[in-house]
Coordinates of N, CA and C in Angstrom, one line a residue:
Chain I
K28 N 4.3 -20.1 7.5 CA 5.1 -18.9 8.2 C 3.7 -17.6 8.3
A29 N 4.4 -16.8 9.3 CA 3.0 -16.1 9.7 C 2.8 -14.5 9.3
G30 N 1.9 -14.2 9.5 CA 1.9 -13.1 8.4 C 2.1 -11.5 9.2
V31 N 1.8 -10.5 8.5 CA 2.0 -9.3 9.3 C 0.8 -9.5 10.3
T32 N 1.2 -8.3 11.0 CA 0.4 -9.4 12.9 C 0.2 -7.4 13.2
Q33 N -1.6 -7.5 13.3 CA -1.4 -6.2 13.7 C -2.3 -6.3 14.6
T34 N -1.9 -5.5 16.3 CA -3.3 -5.5 16.8 C -2.9 -3.5 17.6
P35 N -4.4 -3.7 18.3 CA -5.3 -4.1 18.4 C -6.4 -4.1 16.7
R36 N -6.9 -5.4 16.2 CA -8.0 -5.1 15.2 C -9.1 -3.9 15.3
Y37 N -9.2 -3.5 15.9 CA -10.3 -1.9 16.7 C -9.9 -1.3 17.1
L38 N -10.4 -0.8 17.2 CA -10.0 0.3 18.5 C -10.8 1.8 18.8
I39 N -11.6 1.7 19.8 CA -12.1 3.4 19.8 C -12.1 4.3 21.0
K40 N -11.7 4.8 20.3 CA -10.6 6.4 21.5 C -11.7 7.8 21.5
T41 N -11.5 8.9 21.9 CA -12.5 9.8 22.1 C -11.3 11.4 22.1
R42 N -11.4 11.9 21.4 CA -11.0 13.1 21.1 C -9.8 13.9 21.7
G43 N -8.6 14.1 21.8 CA -7.7 14.1 23.1 C -7.0 13.3 23.7
Q44 N -7.6 12.1 23.3 CA -6.9 10.9 24.0 C -5.8 11.0 23.2
Q45 N -4.6 9.3 23.3 CA -3.7 8.7 22.5 C -3.9 7.8 22.2
V46 N -2.3 7.5 21.7 CA -3.4 5.2 21.0 C -1.9 5.2 20.8
T47 N -1.9 3.2 20.7 CA -1.1 3.1 20.5 C -1.1 1.7 19.6
L48 N -0.8 1.6 18.4 CA -0.8 0.8 17.9 C 0.1 -0.4 17.4
S49 N 0.1 -1.9 17.5 CA 1.7 -2.4 16.9 C 1.7 -3.0 16.1
C50 N 2.5 -3.4 15.7 CA 2.6 -4.4 14.6 C 3.9 -5.2 14.2
S51 N 3.6 -6.9 14.4 CA 5.1 -7.3 14.4 C 5.0 -8.3 13.6
P52 N 5.9 -7.9 12.4 CA 6.1 -8.0 10.9 C 6.0 -9.6 10.9
I53 N 6.9 -10.0 9.7 CA 6.7 -11.6 9.0 C 8.2 -11.6 9.6
S54 N 8.4 -12.7 10.3 CA 9.9 -13.4 11.2 C 11.2 -12.8 10.0
G55 N 11.8 -12.6 10.3 CA 13.0 -12.1 9.5 C 13.0 -11.2 8.6
H56 N 11.8 -10.7 8.4 CA 11.7 -9.3 7.9 C 12.6 -8.3 8.5
R57 N 13.0 -6.9 8.8 CA 13.5 -5.9 8.8 C 13.2 -4.5 8.6
S58 N 12.5 -4.4 7.1 CA 11.7 -3.1 7.2 C 9.9 -3.4 7.5
V59 N 9.8 -1.9 8.1 CA 8.5 -2.1 8.8 C 8.2 -0.4 8.4
S60 N 7.0 -0.4 7.9 CA 6.5 0.6 6.9 C 4.8 0.8 7.7
W61 N 4.5 1.8 7.6 CA 3.2 2.9 8.3 C 2.4 3.3 7.3
Y62 N 0.7 2.9 7.0 CA 0.1 3.8 5.5 C -1.2 3.5 6.9
Q63 N -1.9 5.2 6.5 CA -2.7 6.3 6.6 C -4.2 5.3 5.1
Q64 N -5.2 4.9 6.1 CA -6.3 4.4 4.7 C -6.8 4.7 5.3
T65 N -7.9 6.4 4.5 CA -9.5 6.8 4.3 C -10.1 6.8 3.4
P66 N -11.2 7.0 3.5 CA -11.9 6.4 2.4 C -12.1 8.0 1.2
G67 N -11.4 8.8 1.8 CA -11.8 10.3 1.0 C -9.8 10.6 0.3
Q68 N -9.0 9.7 1.2 CA -7.4 10.1 0.5 C -6.4 8.8 0.2
G69 N -7.1 7.5 0.9 CA -6.9 6.5 -0.6 C -5.6 6.3 1.0
L70 N -5.0 5.4 0.2 CA -3.1 5.1 1.2 C -2.3 6.4 1.4
Q71 N -1.8 6.0 2.4 CA -0.9 7.7 2.5 C 0.0 6.8 3.3
F72 N 1.6 7.4 3.7 CA 2.2 6.7 4.1 C 2.7 7.5 5.1
L73 N 3.0 7.0 6.0 CA 3.3 7.2 7.1 C 4.8 7.3 7.6
F74 N 5.9 6.3 7.6 CA 6.9 6.4 7.7 C 7.3 4.8 7.6
E75 N 8.8 4.5 7.5 CA 9.0 3.3 7.9 C 10.4 3.1 8.7
Y76 N 10.8 1.9 9.2 CA 11.8 1.5 10.4 C 12.6 0.4 9.4
F77 N 14.0 0.8 9.3 CA 14.6 -0.5 9.5 C 15.5 -0.6 10.5
S78 N 16.0 -1.4 10.3 CA 16.7 -2.3 11.7 C 17.4 -0.8 12.8
E79 N 15.8 -0.7 13.5 CA 15.3 0.3 14.9 C 15.8 1.9 14.5
T80 N 16.0 2.4 13.0 CA 15.8 3.5 12.2 C 14.8 3.7 11.8
Q81 N 14.7 5.0 11.5 CA 13.9 5.6 10.7 C 14.2 6.2 9.7
R82 N 13.8 5.5 7.8 CA 14.6 5.7 7.4 C 13.5 6.7 6.1
N83 N 12.2 6.6 6.6 CA 11.5 8.4 5.3 C 10.7 8.0 7.0
K84 N 9.7 9.6 6.1 CA 8.8 9.3 6.6 C 7.8 10.5 6.1
G85 N 6.2 10.3 5.6 CA 5.1 10.5 5.4 C 5.4 12.8 6.1
N86 N 4.2 12.9 5.5 CA 3.4 14.8 5.7 C 2.7 14.3 6.6
F87 N 2.8 14.2 7.8 CA 1.7 13.8 8.9 C 2.3 14.6 10.7
P88 N 1.4 15.2 10.5 CA 2.2 16.1 11.8 C 2.8 15.3 12.8
G89 N 3.3 15.9 13.8 CA 4.4 15.4 14.7 C 3.3 14.6 15.8
R90 N 2.1 14.9 15.6 CA 1.1 14.0 16.8 C 1.3 12.3 16.2
F91 N 2.4 11.9 14.9 CA 1.9 10.5 15.0 C 3.6 10.4 14.7
S92 N 3.9 9.0 15.8 CA 5.0 9.2 16.1 C 5.6 7.5 15.3
G93 N 6.0 6.2 16.1 CA 6.7 5.4 15.7 C 8.2 5.5 16.4
R94 N 8.2 3.8 16.5 CA 9.6 2.7 16.9 C 9.3 2.0 16.3
Q95 N 10.8 1.3 16.5 CA 10.8 0.4 16.3 C 11.8 -1.1 17.2
F96 N 11.7 -2.1 17.1 CA 12.4 -2.4 18.4 C 13.0 -2.9 17.9
S97 N 13.9 -4.4 18.7 CA 15.8 -4.8 18.1 C 15.3 -6.2 17.7
N98 N 13.7 -6.3 17.5 CA 13.6 -8.1 17.3 C 12.5 -7.4 16.2
S99 N 12.3 -6.1 15.5 CA 11.7 -6.1 14.4 C 10.3 -5.2 14.4
R100 N 9.7 -5.5 15.2 CA 8.2 -5.2 16.0 C 8.6 -4.0 16.3
S101 N 7.5 -3.1 15.3 CA 6.7 -1.5 15.7 C 5.5 -1.3 15.7
E102 N 5.8 -0.2 16.7 CA 4.4 0.4 17.2 C 4.5 1.8 16.8
M103 N 3.1 2.5 16.1 CA 3.2 3.8 16.2 C 2.4 4.3 17.1
N104 N 1.9 5.5 17.8 CA 1.5 6.1 18.3 C 1.1 7.2 17.8
V105 N -0.4 7.4 18.1 CA -1.3 9.3 17.9 C -1.7 9.8 19.2
S106 N -1.3 11.0 19.5 CA -1.3 12.1 20.7 C -2.4 13.0 19.9
T107 N -2.9 13.3 21.0 CA -3.7 14.2 20.7 C -4.7 14.0 19.3
L108 N -5.8 12.8 19.6 CA -6.9 12.2 18.6 C -7.2 13.7 18.0
E109 N -8.0 13.1 16.9 CA -9.0 14.6 16.1 C -9.7 13.2 15.1
L110 N -11.0 14.1 15.3 CA -12.1 13.1 14.5 C -11.0 13.0 13.3
G111 N -10.5 13.9 12.6 CA -10.1 13.1 11.6 C -8.9 11.8 11.3
D112 N -8.2 11.6 12.5 CA -7.3 10.7 12.8 C -8.5 9.2 12.5
S113 N -9.8 9.2 12.6 CA -10.6 7.6 12.2 C -10.3 7.2 10.7
A114 N -9.5 6.4 11.3 CA -8.8 5.5 9.9 C -8.6 4.4 9.8
L115 N -8.2 3.5 8.7 CA -7.1 1.8 8.9 C -6.0 2.5 8.8
Y116 N -4.9 1.8 9.7 CA -4.1 2.1 10.0 C -3.1 0.9 9.8
L117 N -2.9 0.3 8.4 CA -1.5 -0.4 7.8 C -0.5 -0.7 7.7
C118 N -0.1 -2.0 8.2 CA 1.3 -2.1 8.8 C 2.0 -3.0 7.8
A119 N 2.9 -3.0 7.0 CA 3.5 -3.6 5.7 C 5.0 -3.8 6.4
S120 N 5.7 -5.3 6.0 CA 6.7 -5.1 6.2 C 8.0 -6.2 4.9
S121 N 8.3 -5.9 4.4 CA 9.7 -6.1 3.8 C 10.9 -7.0 4.5
L122 N 11.2 -7.7 3.7 CA 12.3 -8.7 3.9 C 13.4 -7.9 3.7
K123 N 14.2 -7.5 2.6 CA 15.3 -7.2 2.6 C 15.8 -5.2 2.4
E124 N 16.8 -4.9 2.5 CA 17.2 -3.6 3.2 C 17.0 -2.9 1.6
Q125 N 16.7 -3.9 0.3 CA 16.9 -3.2 -0.7 C 15.4 -2.4 -0.8
R126 N 15.4 -1.3 -1.8 CA 14.9 -0.4 -1.5 C 13.1 -1.0 -2.6
N127 N 12.7 -0.1 -2.5 CA 11.5 -0.7 -3.1 C 11.0 -1.8 -3.2
E128 N 11.2 -3.0 -2.0 CA 10.8 -4.1 -2.0 C 9.6 -5.2 -2.3
K129 N 8.7 -5.8 -2.7 CA 8.0 -6.2 -1.8 C 7.4 -6.1 -0.8
L130 N 6.2 -5.5 -0.6 CA 5.9 -5.5 1.4 C 4.5 -6.2 1.4
F131 N 5.0 -6.7 2.3 CA 3.2 -7.7 3.1 C 2.5 -7.5 3.9
F132 N 1.4 -6.7 3.8 CA 0.5 -6.0 4.6 C 0.1 -7.1 5.4
G133 N -0.4 -5.9 6.7 CA -1.5 -6.6 7.6 C -2.8 -5.9 7.3
S134 N -3.8 -6.3 8.5 CA -5.0 -6.5 8.4 C -5.4 -5.8 8.6
G135 N -4.8 -4.4 9.5 CA -4.4 -3.5 10.1 C -5.1 -2.8 11.4
T136 N -5.4 -1.3 12.0 CA -5.7 -1.3 12.8 C -6.9 -0.3 12.4
Q137 N -8.4 -0.4 12.5 CA -9.4 0.5 12.9 C -9.5 1.2 13.7
L138 N -8.8 2.4 13.5 CA -9.3 3.5 14.7 C -10.2 4.2 14.4
S139 N -11.7 4.4 15.4 CA -12.8 5.4 15.2 C -11.9 6.4 16.5
V140 N -12.1 7.7 16.2 CA -11.9 8.9 17.3 C -14.0 9.0 17.4
L141 N -14.0 9.5 18.5 CA -15.7 10.4 18.8 C -15.6 11.6 19.4
Chain N
A15 N 5.7 17.5 -6.2 CA 5.2 16.2 -5.1 C 5.0 15.2 -6.6
Q16 N 5.0 14.1 -5.8 CA 4.1 12.6 -6.4 C 3.2 12.4 -6.0
S17 N 2.6 12.3 -7.4 CA 1.0 11.6 -7.3 C 1.2 11.2 -8.5
V18 N -0.3 9.9 -8.0 CA -0.8 8.7 -8.7 C -2.3 8.9 -9.3
S19 N -2.9 9.0 -10.3 CA -3.8 8.7 -10.7 C -4.4 7.8 -11.4
Q20 N -5.9 7.3 -10.9 CA -6.6 6.0 -11.2 C -7.5 6.6 -12.1
H21 N -8.1 5.6 -13.0 CA -8.8 6.9 -13.6 C -10.7 6.4 -13.6
N22 N -10.2 5.3 -13.6 CA -11.6 4.7 -12.9 C -11.5 4.3 -11.8
H23 N -12.7 5.1 -11.0 CA -12.7 4.5 -9.1 C -13.7 3.4 -8.7
H24 N -14.8 3.3 -10.5 CA -15.5 1.9 -10.0 C -16.0 1.0 -11.8
V25 N -15.4 -0.4 -11.5 CA -16.0 -1.2 -12.7 C -16.2 -2.3 -13.1
I26 N -17.7 -2.3 -13.4 CA -18.1 -3.7 -14.0 C -17.8 -4.4 -15.3
L27 N -17.6 -5.8 -14.9 CA -17.7 -6.4 -16.3 C -18.7 -7.9 -16.0
S28 N -18.5 -8.3 -17.1 CA -19.1 -9.6 -17.1 C -17.8 -10.2 -17.3
E29 N -18.0 -11.8 -16.7 CA -17.2 -13.0 -17.2 C -16.7 -12.8 -18.2
A30 N -15.5 -13.0 -18.5 CA -14.8 -13.2 -19.8 C -14.1 -12.0 -20.7
A31 N -14.5 -10.9 -20.0 CA -14.6 -10.0 -20.4 C -13.7 -9.5 -20.2
S32 N -12.3 -8.2 -21.4 CA -11.6 -8.0 -21.1 C -11.3 -6.3 -20.6
L33 N -10.2 -6.5 -19.3 CA -9.4 -5.3 -18.1 C -8.6 -4.8 -18.8
E34 N -9.6 -3.1 -18.8 CA -7.3 -2.4 -18.5 C -7.7 -1.4 -17.8
L35 N -6.8 -1.1 -16.9 CA -7.7 -0.4 -16.0 C -6.2 1.2 -15.8
G36 N -6.6 2.1 -15.8 CA -5.7 3.2 -16.1 C -5.1 3.7 -15.1
C37 N -3.6 3.6 -14.9 CA -2.7 4.6 -14.0 C -1.6 5.1 -14.7
N38 N -1.4 7.2 -14.2 CA -0.4 7.5 -14.3 C 0.0 7.8 -13.6
Y39 N 1.3 8.2 -13.5 CA 2.0 9.1 -12.2 C 2.9 10.4 -12.7
S40 N 3.1 11.3 -11.2 CA 3.7 12.5 -12.0 C 5.4 12.3 -10.8
Y41 N 5.8 11.7 -11.8 CA 7.1 12.1 -11.0 C 8.6 11.9 -12.1
G42 N 9.6 13.0 -12.7 CA 10.2 12.9 -13.3 C 11.9 11.4 -13.6
G43 N 11.9 11.4 -12.2 CA 13.0 10.5 -12.3 C 12.2 9.1 -12.5
T44 N 13.3 7.9 -12.1 CA 13.1 7.0 -11.9 C 12.7 6.1 -11.0
V45 N 11.3 5.4 -11.7 CA 10.6 5.0 -10.5 C 10.3 3.8 -10.5
N46 N 10.0 3.1 -9.6 CA 9.7 1.1 -9.3 C 7.9 1.7 -9.6
L47 N 7.2 1.1 -10.4 CA 5.4 0.3 -10.1 C 5.2 -1.1 -10.0
F48 N 4.2 -0.4 -9.0 CA 3.6 -1.3 -8.5 C 2.1 -1.1 -9.0
W49 N 1.3 -2.9 -9.0 CA -0.6 -2.7 -8.8 C -0.7 -3.9 -7.5
Y50 N -1.4 -3.4 -6.6 CA -1.6 -4.2 -5.5 C -3.0 -4.3 -5.5
V51 N -3.2 -5.4 -5.4 CA -5.2 -5.8 -4.8 C -5.2 -6.2 -4.0
Q52 N -7.0 -6.1 -3.4 CA -7.2 -6.7 -2.0 C -8.5 -7.3 -2.0
Y53 N -8.6 -8.1 -1.9 CA -9.4 -9.2 -2.6 C -10.1 -9.3 -1.3
P54 N -12.1 -9.0 -1.6 CA -12.5 -9.2 0.1 C -12.7 -9.8 1.0
G55 N -11.8 -8.8 2.0 CA -11.8 -9.4 3.3 C -10.4 -10.3 3.2
Q56 N -9.9 -9.8 2.6 CA -7.9 -10.0 2.6 C -7.0 -8.9 2.6
H57 N -5.5 -9.5 2.8 CA -4.8 -8.7 2.8 C -4.8 -7.4 1.6
L58 N -3.8 -6.8 1.3 CA -3.1 -6.7 0.5 C -1.6 -7.1 -0.1
Q59 N -2.5 -7.2 -1.2 CA -0.8 -8.2 -1.7 C -0.7 -7.8 -2.8
L60 N 0.7 -8.1 -3.5 CA 1.6 -7.4 -4.6 C 0.6 -8.6 -6.3
L61 N 0.0 -8.1 -6.8 CA -0.4 -7.8 -8.7 C 1.2 -8.6 -8.8
L62 N 1.7 -7.3 -9.2 CA 3.1 -7.3 -10.4 C 4.4 -6.1 -9.4
K63 N 4.9 -6.1 -10.4 CA 6.0 -4.8 -10.2 C 6.8 -4.9 -11.9
Y64 N 7.3 -3.3 -12.0 CA 8.4 -3.4 -12.6 C 9.1 -2.0 -12.2
F65 N 10.8 -2.8 -12.3 CA 11.9 -2.2 -11.6 C 12.4 -1.3 -13.0
S66 N 12.6 -2.7 -14.4 CA 13.1 -2.2 -15.1 C 13.5 -3.0 -15.9
G67 N 13.6 -2.7 -17.3 CA 14.1 -3.8 -17.8 C 12.6 -3.9 -19.5
D68 N 12.3 -4.7 -19.5 CA 10.9 -5.3 -20.3 C 9.9 -4.5 -20.0
P69 N 8.7 -3.6 -20.6 CA 8.3 -3.0 -20.2 C 6.6 -3.5 -19.9
L70 N 7.3 -4.5 -20.0 CA 5.7 -4.9 -20.2 C 5.6 -6.6 -19.4
V71 N 4.8 -6.1 -18.5 CA 5.5 -7.0 -16.8 C 4.2 -7.6 -16.5
K72 N 4.5 -9.3 -16.4 CA 3.1 -10.1 -15.9 C 3.1 -10.1 -14.6
G73 N 1.9 -10.4 -13.9 CA 2.1 -11.0 -12.2 C 1.0 -12.5 -12.5
I74 N 0.3 -12.0 -11.2 CA 0.2 -13.5 -11.2 C -1.2 -13.3 -11.4
K75 N -2.1 -14.7 -11.7 CA -3.7 -14.0 -11.9 C -3.8 -14.4 -13.5
G76 N -2.5 -14.0 -14.3 CA -2.8 -14.1 -16.0 C -3.2 -12.1 -16.0
F77 N -2.3 -11.3 -14.8 CA -2.4 -10.5 -14.9 C -1.3 -10.2 -15.9
E78 N -1.1 -9.1 -16.7 CA -0.1 -8.3 -16.9 C 0.2 -6.9 -16.9
A79 N 0.6 -6.0 -17.3 CA 0.8 -4.3 -17.2 C 2.0 -4.3 -18.2
E80 N 1.4 -3.0 -19.1 CA 2.9 -2.5 -19.1 C 3.3 -1.0 -18.7
F81 N 4.0 -0.4 -19.1 CA 4.9 1.2 -18.0 C 4.7 1.3 -20.1
I82 N 4.8 2.4 -20.0 CA 5.1 3.5 -21.3 C 5.4 4.7 -20.0
K83 N 6.5 4.9 -20.7 CA 8.0 6.3 -20.2 C 6.5 7.3 -20.6
S84 N 7.0 7.6 -21.9 CA 6.7 9.1 -22.5 C 4.8 9.3 -21.8
K85 N 4.8 8.6 -21.0 CA 3.3 9.0 -21.5 C 2.4 8.5 -19.5
F86 N 3.8 8.4 -19.0 CA 4.3 8.2 -17.9 C 2.6 7.2 -17.5
S87 N 2.7 6.5 -17.6 CA 1.3 5.5 -17.3 C 1.8 3.5 -17.0
F88 N 1.2 3.3 -16.4 CA 0.8 2.0 -16.3 C 0.1 1.4 -15.5
N89 N -0.7 1.2 -16.6 CA -1.9 0.0 -17.0 C -2.2 -1.0 -16.6
L90 N -3.1 -1.8 -16.2 CA -3.0 -3.1 -16.0 C -4.3 -3.8 -17.0
R91 N -4.1 -5.1 -17.0 CA -4.5 -5.4 -17.8 C -5.2 -7.4 -18.2
K92 N -6.3 -7.3 -18.0 CA -6.1 -8.9 -18.5 C -7.2 -9.3 -19.7
P93 N -6.7 -10.1 -20.1 CA -8.0 -10.5 -21.1 C -8.9 -11.2 -20.8
S94 N -9.1 -11.6 -20.2 CA -10.6 -12.7 -19.9 C -11.2 -12.9 -18.2
V95 N -11.4 -11.6 -18.2 CA -11.8 -11.6 -16.3 C -12.9 -12.8 -16.0
Q96 N -12.7 -13.0 -14.7 CA -13.9 -14.1 -14.0 C -13.6 -13.7 -12.7
W97 N -15.0 -14.7 -12.0 CA -15.8 -13.2 -11.2 C -14.4 -13.3 -9.7
S98 N -13.5 -14.5 -10.0 CA -12.8 -14.3 -8.6 C -11.9 -13.4 -8.9
D99 N -11.9 -12.4 -10.1 CA -11.0 -10.7 -9.7 C -11.6 -9.4 -9.1
T100 N -13.3 -10.0 -8.4 CA -13.6 -8.7 -7.9 C -12.6 -8.6 -7.0
A101 N -12.0 -7.1 -6.0 CA -11.4 -6.8 -6.0 C -11.2 -5.3 -6.2
E102 N -10.1 -4.9 -4.8 CA -9.9 -3.4 -5.7 C -8.7 -3.7 -5.6
Y103 N -8.8 -2.7 -6.9 CA -6.7 -1.9 -7.2 C -5.8 -1.2 -6.7
F104 N -5.0 -1.2 -6.2 CA -4.4 0.2 -6.6 C -2.8 -0.1 -7.1
C105 N -2.6 0.8 -7.7 CA -1.3 1.3 -8.8 C -0.1 1.8 -7.4
A106 N 0.7 2.0 -7.3 CA 1.4 2.4 -7.0 C 2.7 2.8 -6.9
V107 N 3.8 4.0 -7.2 CA 5.5 4.2 -8.1 C 5.6 4.2 -6.1
G108 N 6.9 4.1 -6.7 CA 8.3 3.8 -6.0 C 8.9 4.7 -6.7
W109 N 10.1 5.0 -5.6 CA 11.9 5.5 -6.3 C 12.5 5.2 -5.7
P110 N 14.1 5.4 -5.8 CA 14.8 4.5 -5.5 C 15.3 5.2 -4.3
E111 N 14.9 6.8 -4.5 CA 15.8 7.4 -2.7 C 14.5 7.2 -2.1
G112 N 13.6 6.7 -2.1 CA 12.5 6.3 -1.1 C 12.5 5.2 -0.7
Y113 N 12.9 4.7 -0.2 CA 13.5 3.0 -0.2 C 12.0 2.5 0.1
N114 N 11.1 2.1 0.9 CA 9.9 1.6 0.6 C 8.2 2.8 1.0
K115 N 8.8 3.9 0.9 CA 7.7 4.4 0.8 C 7.1 4.3 -0.7
L116 N 5.4 4.1 -0.8 CA 5.4 4.2 -1.8 C 4.0 5.2 -1.9
I117 N 4.0 5.6 -3.1 CA 2.4 6.8 -3.7 C 1.4 6.3 -4.4
F118 N 0.7 6.0 -3.2 CA -1.1 4.8 -4.0 C -1.6 6.1 -4.3
G119 N -2.5 5.5 -5.8 CA -3.9 5.9 -6.8 C -4.6 5.4 -4.9
A120 N -5.8 5.8 -5.9 CA -6.9 6.0 -5.2 C -7.6 4.9 -5.2
G121 N -7.4 4.0 -6.0 CA -7.7 2.7 -6.0 C -9.4 2.7 -6.9
T122 N -9.6 1.1 -7.5 CA -10.1 0.9 -8.6 C -11.0 -0.3 -8.0
R123 N -12.1 -0.2 -7.8 CA -13.2 -1.4 -7.1 C -13.8 -2.3 -8.5
L124 N -13.5 -2.8 -8.7 CA -14.1 -4.2 -10.3 C -14.9 -5.1 -9.4
A125 N -15.9 -4.7 -10.0 CA -16.8 -6.1 -9.8 C -17.1 -7.1 -10.9
V126 N -17.2 -8.2 -10.5 CA -17.0 -9.2 -12.4 C -18.1 -9.8 -11.7
H127 N -19.1 -10.1 -12.9 CA -20.5 -10.2 -12.9 C -20.3 -12.0 -13.2
P128 N -21.2 -12.9 -12.9 CA -21.1 -14.0 -14.0 C -22.0 -14.0 -15.1

């Protein structure tokens, strides 16, 4: 069974641009969560989607948004990029609707903002 | 706000030494506790989790963790480490109302020398 797939693997953008990251969960998984990982702040929760609905959100500005499609694939978008948005963005999927299920993480998208 | 503290950022051990990584959280309600591990070049993966019941939980590869509610702690242990345990270890807390939102600690980098 294929794991969580994130594309692209690396991205380089400049300040002010916007970026879209993609995540394909494990087949059958309906929950997709996004995390930002930086050396200074560690892993921070961005948002979670289940059945195309955002059901939880972290403390990030409105420039960070996401969505989930009917096939459970998810995208996150960051607009008006800032230098501080440079990070590894991780996507995680889980199987069931139950809360606090085991998360399966992808390899991440490394975003560099210049 | 919920938070997770991991006391050691870097730990260096020799093979066969015993391991204990500290984790404390701040949240007054019911919690679910996790240890995730990231081996070099691999995805984050679940090592073990505590939801309820026996406060001593066993995970993969001989790891165990003990939940001590009065101390808000969930320390990870292994009696005898191997070189292959070299990895970064993350403690995380979730709660029933949070769905799959997890608060992660900063991580502990473990290096095991043969």
